[in-house]
XYZ file of C-alpha atoms in Angstrom:
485
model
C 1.620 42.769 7.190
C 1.046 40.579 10.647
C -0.293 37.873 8.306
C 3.092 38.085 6.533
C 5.366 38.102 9.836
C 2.831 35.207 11.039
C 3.389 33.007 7.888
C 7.057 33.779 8.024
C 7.577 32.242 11.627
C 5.552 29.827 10.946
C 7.561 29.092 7.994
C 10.735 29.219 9.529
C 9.467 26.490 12.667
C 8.879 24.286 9.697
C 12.610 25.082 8.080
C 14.377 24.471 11.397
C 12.288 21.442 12.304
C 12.574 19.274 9.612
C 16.350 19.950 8.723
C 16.410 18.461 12.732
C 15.017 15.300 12.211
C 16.050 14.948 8.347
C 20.330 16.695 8.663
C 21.363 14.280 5.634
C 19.038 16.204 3.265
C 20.306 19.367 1.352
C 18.085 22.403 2.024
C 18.380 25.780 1.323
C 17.736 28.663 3.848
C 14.858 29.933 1.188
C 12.699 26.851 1.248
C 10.999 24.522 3.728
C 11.347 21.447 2.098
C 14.154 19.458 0.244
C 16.342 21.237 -2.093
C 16.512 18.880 -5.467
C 18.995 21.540 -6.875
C 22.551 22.647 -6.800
C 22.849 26.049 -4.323
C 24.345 28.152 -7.567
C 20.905 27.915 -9.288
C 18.662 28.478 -6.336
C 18.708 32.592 -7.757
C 17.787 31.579 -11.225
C 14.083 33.306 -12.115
C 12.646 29.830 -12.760
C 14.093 28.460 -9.253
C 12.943 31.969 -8.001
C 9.253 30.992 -9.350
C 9.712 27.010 -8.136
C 10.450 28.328 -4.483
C 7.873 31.044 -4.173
C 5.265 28.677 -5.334
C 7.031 25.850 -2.576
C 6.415 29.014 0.081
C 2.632 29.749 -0.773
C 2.072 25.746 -0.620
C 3.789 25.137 2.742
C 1.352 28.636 4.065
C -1.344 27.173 2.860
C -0.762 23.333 4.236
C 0.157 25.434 8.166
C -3.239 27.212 7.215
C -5.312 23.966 6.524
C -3.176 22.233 9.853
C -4.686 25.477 11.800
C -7.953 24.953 10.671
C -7.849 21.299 11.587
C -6.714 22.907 15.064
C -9.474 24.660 15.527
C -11.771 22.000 15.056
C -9.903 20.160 17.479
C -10.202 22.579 19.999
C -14.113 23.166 19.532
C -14.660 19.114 20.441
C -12.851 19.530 23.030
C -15.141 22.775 24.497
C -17.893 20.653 23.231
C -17.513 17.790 25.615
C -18.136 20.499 28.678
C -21.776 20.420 27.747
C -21.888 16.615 28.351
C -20.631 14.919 25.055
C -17.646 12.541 24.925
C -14.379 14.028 24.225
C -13.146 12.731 21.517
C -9.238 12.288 20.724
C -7.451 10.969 17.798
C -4.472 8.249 17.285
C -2.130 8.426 14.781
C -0.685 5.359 13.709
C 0.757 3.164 11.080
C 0.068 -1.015 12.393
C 0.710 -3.204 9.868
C -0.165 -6.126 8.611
C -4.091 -5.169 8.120
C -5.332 -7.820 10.333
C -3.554 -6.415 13.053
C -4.917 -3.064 12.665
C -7.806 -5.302 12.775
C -7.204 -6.460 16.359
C -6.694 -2.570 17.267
C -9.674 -1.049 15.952
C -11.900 -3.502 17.736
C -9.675 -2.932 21.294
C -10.207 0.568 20.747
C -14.060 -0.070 20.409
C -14.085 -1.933 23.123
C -12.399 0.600 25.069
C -14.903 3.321 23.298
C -17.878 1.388 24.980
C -16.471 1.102 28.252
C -15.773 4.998 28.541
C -18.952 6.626 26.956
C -17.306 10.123 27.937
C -14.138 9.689 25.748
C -14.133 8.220 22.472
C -10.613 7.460 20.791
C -10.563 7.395 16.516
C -8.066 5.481 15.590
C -6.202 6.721 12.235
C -3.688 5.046 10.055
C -1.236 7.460 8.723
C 1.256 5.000 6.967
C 4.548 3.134 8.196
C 6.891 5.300 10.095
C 9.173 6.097 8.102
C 6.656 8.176 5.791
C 5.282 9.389 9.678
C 7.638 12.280 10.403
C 6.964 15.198 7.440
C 2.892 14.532 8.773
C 4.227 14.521 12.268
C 6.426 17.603 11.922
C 3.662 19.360 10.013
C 1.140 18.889 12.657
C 3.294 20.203 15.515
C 4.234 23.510 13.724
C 0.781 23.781 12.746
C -0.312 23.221 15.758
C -2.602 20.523 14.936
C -1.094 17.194 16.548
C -2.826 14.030 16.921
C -3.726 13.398 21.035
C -1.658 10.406 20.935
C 1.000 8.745 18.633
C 1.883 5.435 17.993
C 5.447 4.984 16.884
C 8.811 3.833 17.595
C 10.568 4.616 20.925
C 13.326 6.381 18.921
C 11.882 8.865 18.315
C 11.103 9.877 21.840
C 14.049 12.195 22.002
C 13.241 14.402 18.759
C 9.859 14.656 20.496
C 10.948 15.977 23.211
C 13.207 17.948 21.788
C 10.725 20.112 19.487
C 8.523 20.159 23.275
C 6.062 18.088 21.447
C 5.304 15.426 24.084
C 4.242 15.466 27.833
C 6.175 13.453 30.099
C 4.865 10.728 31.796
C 6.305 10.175 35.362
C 4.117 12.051 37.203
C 1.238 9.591 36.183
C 2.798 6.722 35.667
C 4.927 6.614 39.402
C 1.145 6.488 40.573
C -0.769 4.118 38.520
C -0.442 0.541 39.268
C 0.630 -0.137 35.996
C 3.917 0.919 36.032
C 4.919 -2.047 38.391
C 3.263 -4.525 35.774
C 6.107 -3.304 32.952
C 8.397 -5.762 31.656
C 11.564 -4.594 33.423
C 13.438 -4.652 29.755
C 11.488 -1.628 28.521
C 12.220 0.823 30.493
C 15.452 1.869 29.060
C 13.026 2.590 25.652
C 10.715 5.099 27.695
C 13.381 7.041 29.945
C 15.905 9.575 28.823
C 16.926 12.819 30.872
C 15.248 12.005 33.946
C 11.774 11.519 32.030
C 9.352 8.951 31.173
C 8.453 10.084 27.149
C 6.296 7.243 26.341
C 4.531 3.662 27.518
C 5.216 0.798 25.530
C 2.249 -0.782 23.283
C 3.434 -3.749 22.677
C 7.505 -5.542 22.001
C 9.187 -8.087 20.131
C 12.775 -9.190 19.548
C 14.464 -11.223 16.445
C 16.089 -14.847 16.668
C 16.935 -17.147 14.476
C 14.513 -19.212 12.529
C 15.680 -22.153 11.148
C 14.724 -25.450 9.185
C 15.060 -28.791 11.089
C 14.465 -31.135 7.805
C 17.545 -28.777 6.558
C 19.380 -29.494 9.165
C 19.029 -32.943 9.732
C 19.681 -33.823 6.038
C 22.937 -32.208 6.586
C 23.151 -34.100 9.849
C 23.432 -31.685 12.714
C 21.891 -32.301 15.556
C 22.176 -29.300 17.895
C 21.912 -26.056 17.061
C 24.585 -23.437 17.346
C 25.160 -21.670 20.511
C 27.805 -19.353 20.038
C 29.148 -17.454 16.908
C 31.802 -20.286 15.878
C 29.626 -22.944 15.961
C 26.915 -20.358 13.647
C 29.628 -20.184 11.307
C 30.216 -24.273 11.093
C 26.545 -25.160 10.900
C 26.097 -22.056 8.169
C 29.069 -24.185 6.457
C 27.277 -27.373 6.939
C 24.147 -26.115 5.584
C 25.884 -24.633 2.481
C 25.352 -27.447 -0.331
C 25.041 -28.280 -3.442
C 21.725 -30.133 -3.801
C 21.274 -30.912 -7.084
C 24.855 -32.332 -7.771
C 25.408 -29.447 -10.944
C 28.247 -27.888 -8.979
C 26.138 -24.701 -8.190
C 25.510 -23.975 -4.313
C 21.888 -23.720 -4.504
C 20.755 -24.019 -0.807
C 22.526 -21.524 1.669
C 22.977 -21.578 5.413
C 22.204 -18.140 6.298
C 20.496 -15.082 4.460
C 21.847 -11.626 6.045
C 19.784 -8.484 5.151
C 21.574 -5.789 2.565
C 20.589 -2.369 2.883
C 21.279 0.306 5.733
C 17.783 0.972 6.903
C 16.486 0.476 10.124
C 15.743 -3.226 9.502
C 19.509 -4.499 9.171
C 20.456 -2.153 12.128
C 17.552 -3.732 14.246
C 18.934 -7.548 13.051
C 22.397 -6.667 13.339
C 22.699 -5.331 17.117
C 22.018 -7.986 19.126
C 25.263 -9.272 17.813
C 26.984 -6.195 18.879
C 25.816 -5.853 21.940
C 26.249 -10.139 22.262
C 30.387 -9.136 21.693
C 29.946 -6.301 24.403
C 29.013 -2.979 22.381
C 27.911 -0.296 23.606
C 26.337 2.722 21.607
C 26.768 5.597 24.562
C 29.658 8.243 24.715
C 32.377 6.606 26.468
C 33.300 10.259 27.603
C 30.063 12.775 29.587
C 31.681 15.745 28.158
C 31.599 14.033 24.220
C 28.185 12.408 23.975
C 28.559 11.338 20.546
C 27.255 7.676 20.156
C 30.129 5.356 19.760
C 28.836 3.059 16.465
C 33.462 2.727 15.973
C 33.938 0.300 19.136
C 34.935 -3.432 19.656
C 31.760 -4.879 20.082
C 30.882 -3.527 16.780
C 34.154 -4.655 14.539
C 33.259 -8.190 15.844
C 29.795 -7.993 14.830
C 30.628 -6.977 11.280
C 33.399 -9.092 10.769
C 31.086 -12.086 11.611
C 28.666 -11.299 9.048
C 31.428 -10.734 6.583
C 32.853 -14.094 6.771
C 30.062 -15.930 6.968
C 30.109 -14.061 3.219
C 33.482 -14.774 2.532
C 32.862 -18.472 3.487
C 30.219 -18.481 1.122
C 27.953 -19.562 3.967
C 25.720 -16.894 3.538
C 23.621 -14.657 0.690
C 22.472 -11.166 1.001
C 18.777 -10.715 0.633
C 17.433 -7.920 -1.839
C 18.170 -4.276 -0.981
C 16.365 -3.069 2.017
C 14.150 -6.309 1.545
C 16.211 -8.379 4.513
C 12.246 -9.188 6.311
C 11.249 -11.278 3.408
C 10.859 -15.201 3.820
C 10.848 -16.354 0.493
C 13.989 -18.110 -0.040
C 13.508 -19.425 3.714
C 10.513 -21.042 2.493
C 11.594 -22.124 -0.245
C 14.062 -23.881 1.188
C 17.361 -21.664 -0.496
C 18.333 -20.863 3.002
C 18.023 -22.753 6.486
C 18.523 -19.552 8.418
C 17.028 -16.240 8.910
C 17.067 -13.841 11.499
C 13.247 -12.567 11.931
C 10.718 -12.155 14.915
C 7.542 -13.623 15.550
C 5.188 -11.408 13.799
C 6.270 -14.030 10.993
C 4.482 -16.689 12.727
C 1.125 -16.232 10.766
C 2.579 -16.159 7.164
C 5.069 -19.211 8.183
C 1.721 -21.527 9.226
C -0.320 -20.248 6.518
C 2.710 -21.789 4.512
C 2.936 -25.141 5.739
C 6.679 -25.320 6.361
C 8.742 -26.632 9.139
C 10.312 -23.825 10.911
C 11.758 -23.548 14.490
C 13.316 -20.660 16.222
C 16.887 -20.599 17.765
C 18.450 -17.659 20.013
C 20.757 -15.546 18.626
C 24.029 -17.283 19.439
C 26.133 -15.430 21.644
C 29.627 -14.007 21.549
C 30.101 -12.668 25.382
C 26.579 -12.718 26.591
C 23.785 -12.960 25.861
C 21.300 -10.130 24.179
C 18.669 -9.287 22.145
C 17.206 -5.611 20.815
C 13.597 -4.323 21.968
C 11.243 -4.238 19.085
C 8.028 -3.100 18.868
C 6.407 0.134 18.898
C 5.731 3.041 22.137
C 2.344 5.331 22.610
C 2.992 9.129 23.086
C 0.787 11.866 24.753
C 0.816 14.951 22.750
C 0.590 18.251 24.074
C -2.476 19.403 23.468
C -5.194 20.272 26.233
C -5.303 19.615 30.168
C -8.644 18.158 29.147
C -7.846 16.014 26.197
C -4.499 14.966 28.006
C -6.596 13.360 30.912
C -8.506 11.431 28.432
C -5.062 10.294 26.576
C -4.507 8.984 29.427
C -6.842 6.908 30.590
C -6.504 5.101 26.775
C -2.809 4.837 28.164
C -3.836 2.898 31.195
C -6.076 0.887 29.170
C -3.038 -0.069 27.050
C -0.879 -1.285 29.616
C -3.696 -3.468 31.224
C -3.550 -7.117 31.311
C -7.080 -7.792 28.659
C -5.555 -5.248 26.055
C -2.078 -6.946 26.464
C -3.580 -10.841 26.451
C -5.733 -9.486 23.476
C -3.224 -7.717 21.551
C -0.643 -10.543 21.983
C -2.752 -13.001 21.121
C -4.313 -11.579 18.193
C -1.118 -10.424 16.643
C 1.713 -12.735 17.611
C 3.931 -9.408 19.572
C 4.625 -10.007 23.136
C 2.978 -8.520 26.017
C 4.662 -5.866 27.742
C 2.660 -6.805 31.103
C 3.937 -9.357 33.082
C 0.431 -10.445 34.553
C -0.649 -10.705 30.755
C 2.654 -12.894 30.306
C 1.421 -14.565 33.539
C -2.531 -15.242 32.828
C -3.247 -18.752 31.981
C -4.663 -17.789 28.515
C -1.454 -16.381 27.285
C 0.320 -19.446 29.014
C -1.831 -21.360 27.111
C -1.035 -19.486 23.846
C 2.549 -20.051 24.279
C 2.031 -24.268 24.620
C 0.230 -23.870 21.632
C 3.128 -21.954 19.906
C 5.966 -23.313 22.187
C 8.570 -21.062 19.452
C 7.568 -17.774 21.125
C 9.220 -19.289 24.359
C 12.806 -18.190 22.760
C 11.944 -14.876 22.286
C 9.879 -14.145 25.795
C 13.298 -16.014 27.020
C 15.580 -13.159 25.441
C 13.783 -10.419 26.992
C 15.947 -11.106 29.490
C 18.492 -10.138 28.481
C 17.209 -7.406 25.845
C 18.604 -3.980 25.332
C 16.952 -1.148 23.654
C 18.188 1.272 20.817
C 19.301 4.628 22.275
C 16.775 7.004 21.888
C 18.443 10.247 21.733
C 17.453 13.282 19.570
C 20.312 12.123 17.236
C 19.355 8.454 16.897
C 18.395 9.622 13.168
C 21.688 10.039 12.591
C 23.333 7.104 14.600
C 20.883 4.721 12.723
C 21.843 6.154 9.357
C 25.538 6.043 9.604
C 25.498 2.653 11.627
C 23.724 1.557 8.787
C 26.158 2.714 5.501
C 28.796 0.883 7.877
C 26.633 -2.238 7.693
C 25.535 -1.722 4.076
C 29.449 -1.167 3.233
C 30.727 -4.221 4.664
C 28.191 -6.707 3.629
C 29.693 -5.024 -0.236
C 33.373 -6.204 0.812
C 34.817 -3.092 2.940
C 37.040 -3.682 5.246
C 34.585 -3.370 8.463
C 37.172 -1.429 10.327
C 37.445 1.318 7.730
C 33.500 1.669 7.291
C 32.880 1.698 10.810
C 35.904 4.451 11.011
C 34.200 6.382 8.084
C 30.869 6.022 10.035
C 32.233 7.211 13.458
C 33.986 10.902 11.682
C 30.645 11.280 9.558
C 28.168 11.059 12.421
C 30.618 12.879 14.981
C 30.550 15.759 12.153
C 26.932 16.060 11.782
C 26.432 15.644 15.426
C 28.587 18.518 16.145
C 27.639 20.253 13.514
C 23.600 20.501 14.827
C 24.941 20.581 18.444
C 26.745 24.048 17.103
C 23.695 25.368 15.378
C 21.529 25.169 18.245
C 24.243 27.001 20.913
C-alpha cells in the first residue's frame, strides 16, 4: 500500500510536469505521457490495458531514475574518504568536433582538480532534452550540471530544479569579465539561473562574385535597400526565362530556428516581446515591431526576391553554395563547412529598420540541485567555464564567441579574428544584441510566434496570423496561469 501511494505521487509529479513544459500536447488525467487517442475511447478495455501498461512503464523508468539516484548519492559519500567527487554534465554540442573541443577542456580541467572529476555526457539536441530532463527531476536523479539553452531557465526554476547563482557569482571575479549583452539571458525575478557557455548571433552571409556580376557595390544597410539588392540579385542566368538564382533564402517552418533568424528584425523595427501592462504579463508576439518584420519577409516573397528553404531545414547552405541564392541569414558556426567548401562568402549585418539589433545565441550551464557537496564542485567547473583559457579555447576551436571580454581581449583571439576578419560583424552586433525572454512560458511564446511566421511565409495576411497567434498564446497562458492558482 505505501509503495502504491509512493508510485502514485510520483506519477502524478511526472503528469503535472510535463503537461508544463509540453501545454500543446493532448493528455489525459489517466496517463503520464501523450494521449495519441480521442478522450471518448480512453474507457475502452483495450485503452484500459494500453494505459495500465503506460503506468507500470513510467513506475518502473521513476524506479530505474531512483536507482541511478542512489548511486549518485553513494559517490558523493565516497569522496569523504579522499576520492574525487565526481559529477556529471548533460549535454547535447553538436557538430562532433566540437564536442571534441569539450571533452578535452573538460580533461584538462579533470587534471587540474584531482578532487573533482566532471563526465561529460551527450544526451542529444535539445529539443529531444526535456522528457530526459523532466524524468530525472521527478525521479530525483538530475545530472549536476546542464548544458542547454537560456530559455529554459524559467521552467527550471519553476519545477525548483536549479540553484540560483547570485550569491556566487556577485563574488567571483568572473562576473565582471561577462559580456554585458548576456545578462538579460541569465536574470529573471531577481535571480541569476545560469552562466553563459559560450554565444553567437546570425547576420547575413552573402556572395561578393554574386553581387558584383549583378553590379552592386555596397551592401544593404537598411531594409529598403535589402529588398532592392534581393531584386538585383534575382536573375535569370541561363537566359530560359526561369529565375534560377535568388537573392535571399528565408527559413519555412515555425521551430525555434526561424524564430531565432527572424527577431532581430523585430526587435531592428522596435519590438518588444514583454507585457506592455504588469498586471497582464502575457508576451506581446501581436505588436508593431512584429507586423513590420513579417511583412518584410513577405514581400521580399511577393517580389519574388526570395525562396523558402525546406521545412524546418532554414540552417542548410546548400543552395548558398551552390550559388541559387546570394543571401542567407546564418551565424558563424558555418564558418568551418563554408572553407571546407571553397566558396566566396562574406558576412553583412542584419540591415536595420530603427536600430540596430541582433538575438543572443548560444547555449547557458545550469547547477542542479543536488548536494551542498556536489554543488561546490559544480561550481568550481562553472568558474572554469567563464575563464579566459576555456573561453580563448572554446572560441577558437569551435568558431562561437567568447562570452569573456579578456578572452575577446587576449592577443590570440585578436589574432583569430585577423585571420577570420568575418567574425568582426558578429562580435560588432553584440552590441547591440538582445536576448529571447526566458520566462516559464517561452515554450509557448516560441511556438505560437512561430505558426505566425510559418503562416505568413504560406501567404497570410501577417496581421491576421500574428492576431491568431496573440488570442492562442494569451489562452493557453491563462489557461496554465489558472491551473496553478
Amino acid at each position: 500500500m505505501m509503495l502504491s501511494k509512493w508510485a502514485t505521487a510520483i506519477h502524478q509529479q511526472l503528469h503535472n510536469a510535463i503537461i508544463a513544459v509540453f501545454p500543446s500536447l493532448k493528455y489525459s488525467r489517466e496517463m503520464a505521457v501523450p494521449c495519441p487517442y480521442p478522450i471518448s475511447l480512453l474507457h475502452s478495455t483495450e485503452h484500459r490495458y494500453r494505459l495500465q501498461a503506460t503506468r507500470t512503464a513510467c513506475i518502473f523508468l521513476i524506479l530505474s531514475l531512483l536507482i541511478l539516484s542512489g548511486c549518485q548519492n553513494s559517490t558523493a559519500s565516497a569522496s569523504k574518504n579522499g576520492e574525487p567527487i565526481k559529477i556529471t554534465l548533460w549535454h547535447g554540442i553538436n557538430p562532433p568536433p566540437n564536442r571534441d573541443v569539450f571533452k578535452t577542456l573538460t580533461d584538462k580541467f579533470n587534471k587540474t582538480h584531482p578532487n573533482i572529476q566532471v563526465e561529460q555526457i551527450y544526451i542529444g539536441q535539445p529539443d529531444q532534452q526535456l522528457p530526459k530532463i523532466l524524468t530525472a527531476i521527478v525521479g530525483n536523479a538530475p545530472p549536476d550540471l546542464l548544458w542547454n539553452g537560456a530559455t529554459i531557465s524559467g521552467k527550471l526554476a519553476e519545477l525548483n530544479a536549479i540553484e540560483p547563482l547570485e550569491n556566487w557569482l556577485d563574488k567571483s571575479p568572473r562576473k565582471a569579465e561577462i559580456y554585458p549583452a548576456l545578462f538579460e539571458s541569465m536574470e529573471l525575478d531577481g535571480h541569476t539561473w545560469s552562466i553563459p557557455l559560450a554565444t553567437n548571433n546570425v547576420a547575413i552571409f552573402y556572395r561578393p562574385s554574386l553581387f558584383a556580376a549583378a553590379g552592386i557595390k555596397e551592401v544593404p544597410q537598411n531594409w529598403a535597400q535589402l529588398k532592392q539588392v534581393a531584386r538585383s540579385l534575382t536573375r535569370d542566368i541561363n537566359g530560359d526565362g526561369r529565375t534560377d538564382q535568388h537573392g535571399i533564402v528565408l527559413p519555412l517552418g515555425k521551430g525555434e530556428w526561424t524564430v531565432f533568424t527572424w527577431l532581430p528584425f523585430m526587435f531592428s523595427a522596435g519590438g518588444e516581446l514583454k507585457g506592455e501592462i504588469p498586471q497582464s504579463p502575457v508576451p506581446q508576439i501581436d505588436n508593431p515591431g512584429s507586423r513590420a518584420a513579417l511583412e518584410l519577409w513577405s514581400d521580399l516573397l511577393k517580389e519574388g526576391s526570395a525562396i523558402l528553404s525546406a521545412p524546418e531545414r532554414g540552417y542548410e547552405l546548400d543552395n548558398f553554395i551552390a550559388g541559387k541564392v546570394a543571401m542567407q541569414i546564418t551565424g558563424p558556426w558555418t564558418l568551418a563547412q563554408l572553407q571546407q567548401s571553397a566558396i566566396d562568402y562574406a558576412v553583412m549585418p542584419i540591415p536595420a529598420l530603427n536600430r540596430r539589433a541582433a538575438v543572443v545565441g548560444g547555449e547557458n550551464l545550469f547547477l542542479m540541485k543536488t548536494s551542498p557537496e556536489r554543488e561546490k564542485a559544480g561550481l568550481e567547473f562553472l568558474e572554469y567555464v567563464l575563464g579566459e583559457e576555456f573561453q580563448t579555447a572554446w572560441a577558437l576551436g569551435t568558431g562561437y564567441l567568447p562570452i569573456s571580454l579578456k578572452s575577446r581581449q587576449s592577443k590570440t583571439y585578436k589574432s583569430f579574428v585577423e585571420k577570420n576578419p568575418v567574425l568582426r560583424v558578429f562580435l560588432e552586433q553584440m552590441n547591440s544584441a538582445r536576448s529571447r525572454p526566458i520566462i516559464s512560458g517561452y515554450s509557448r511564446l516560441s511556438e505560437n510566434l512561430g505558426r505566425a511566421i510559418e503562416a505568413t511565409l504560406l501567404g497570410r495576411n501577417p496581421q491576421d496570423a500574428l492576431k491568431e497567434s496573440q488570442e492562442r498564446l494569451t489562452l493557453t497562458l491563462d489557461t496554465a496561469t489558472a491551473k496553478t492558482k
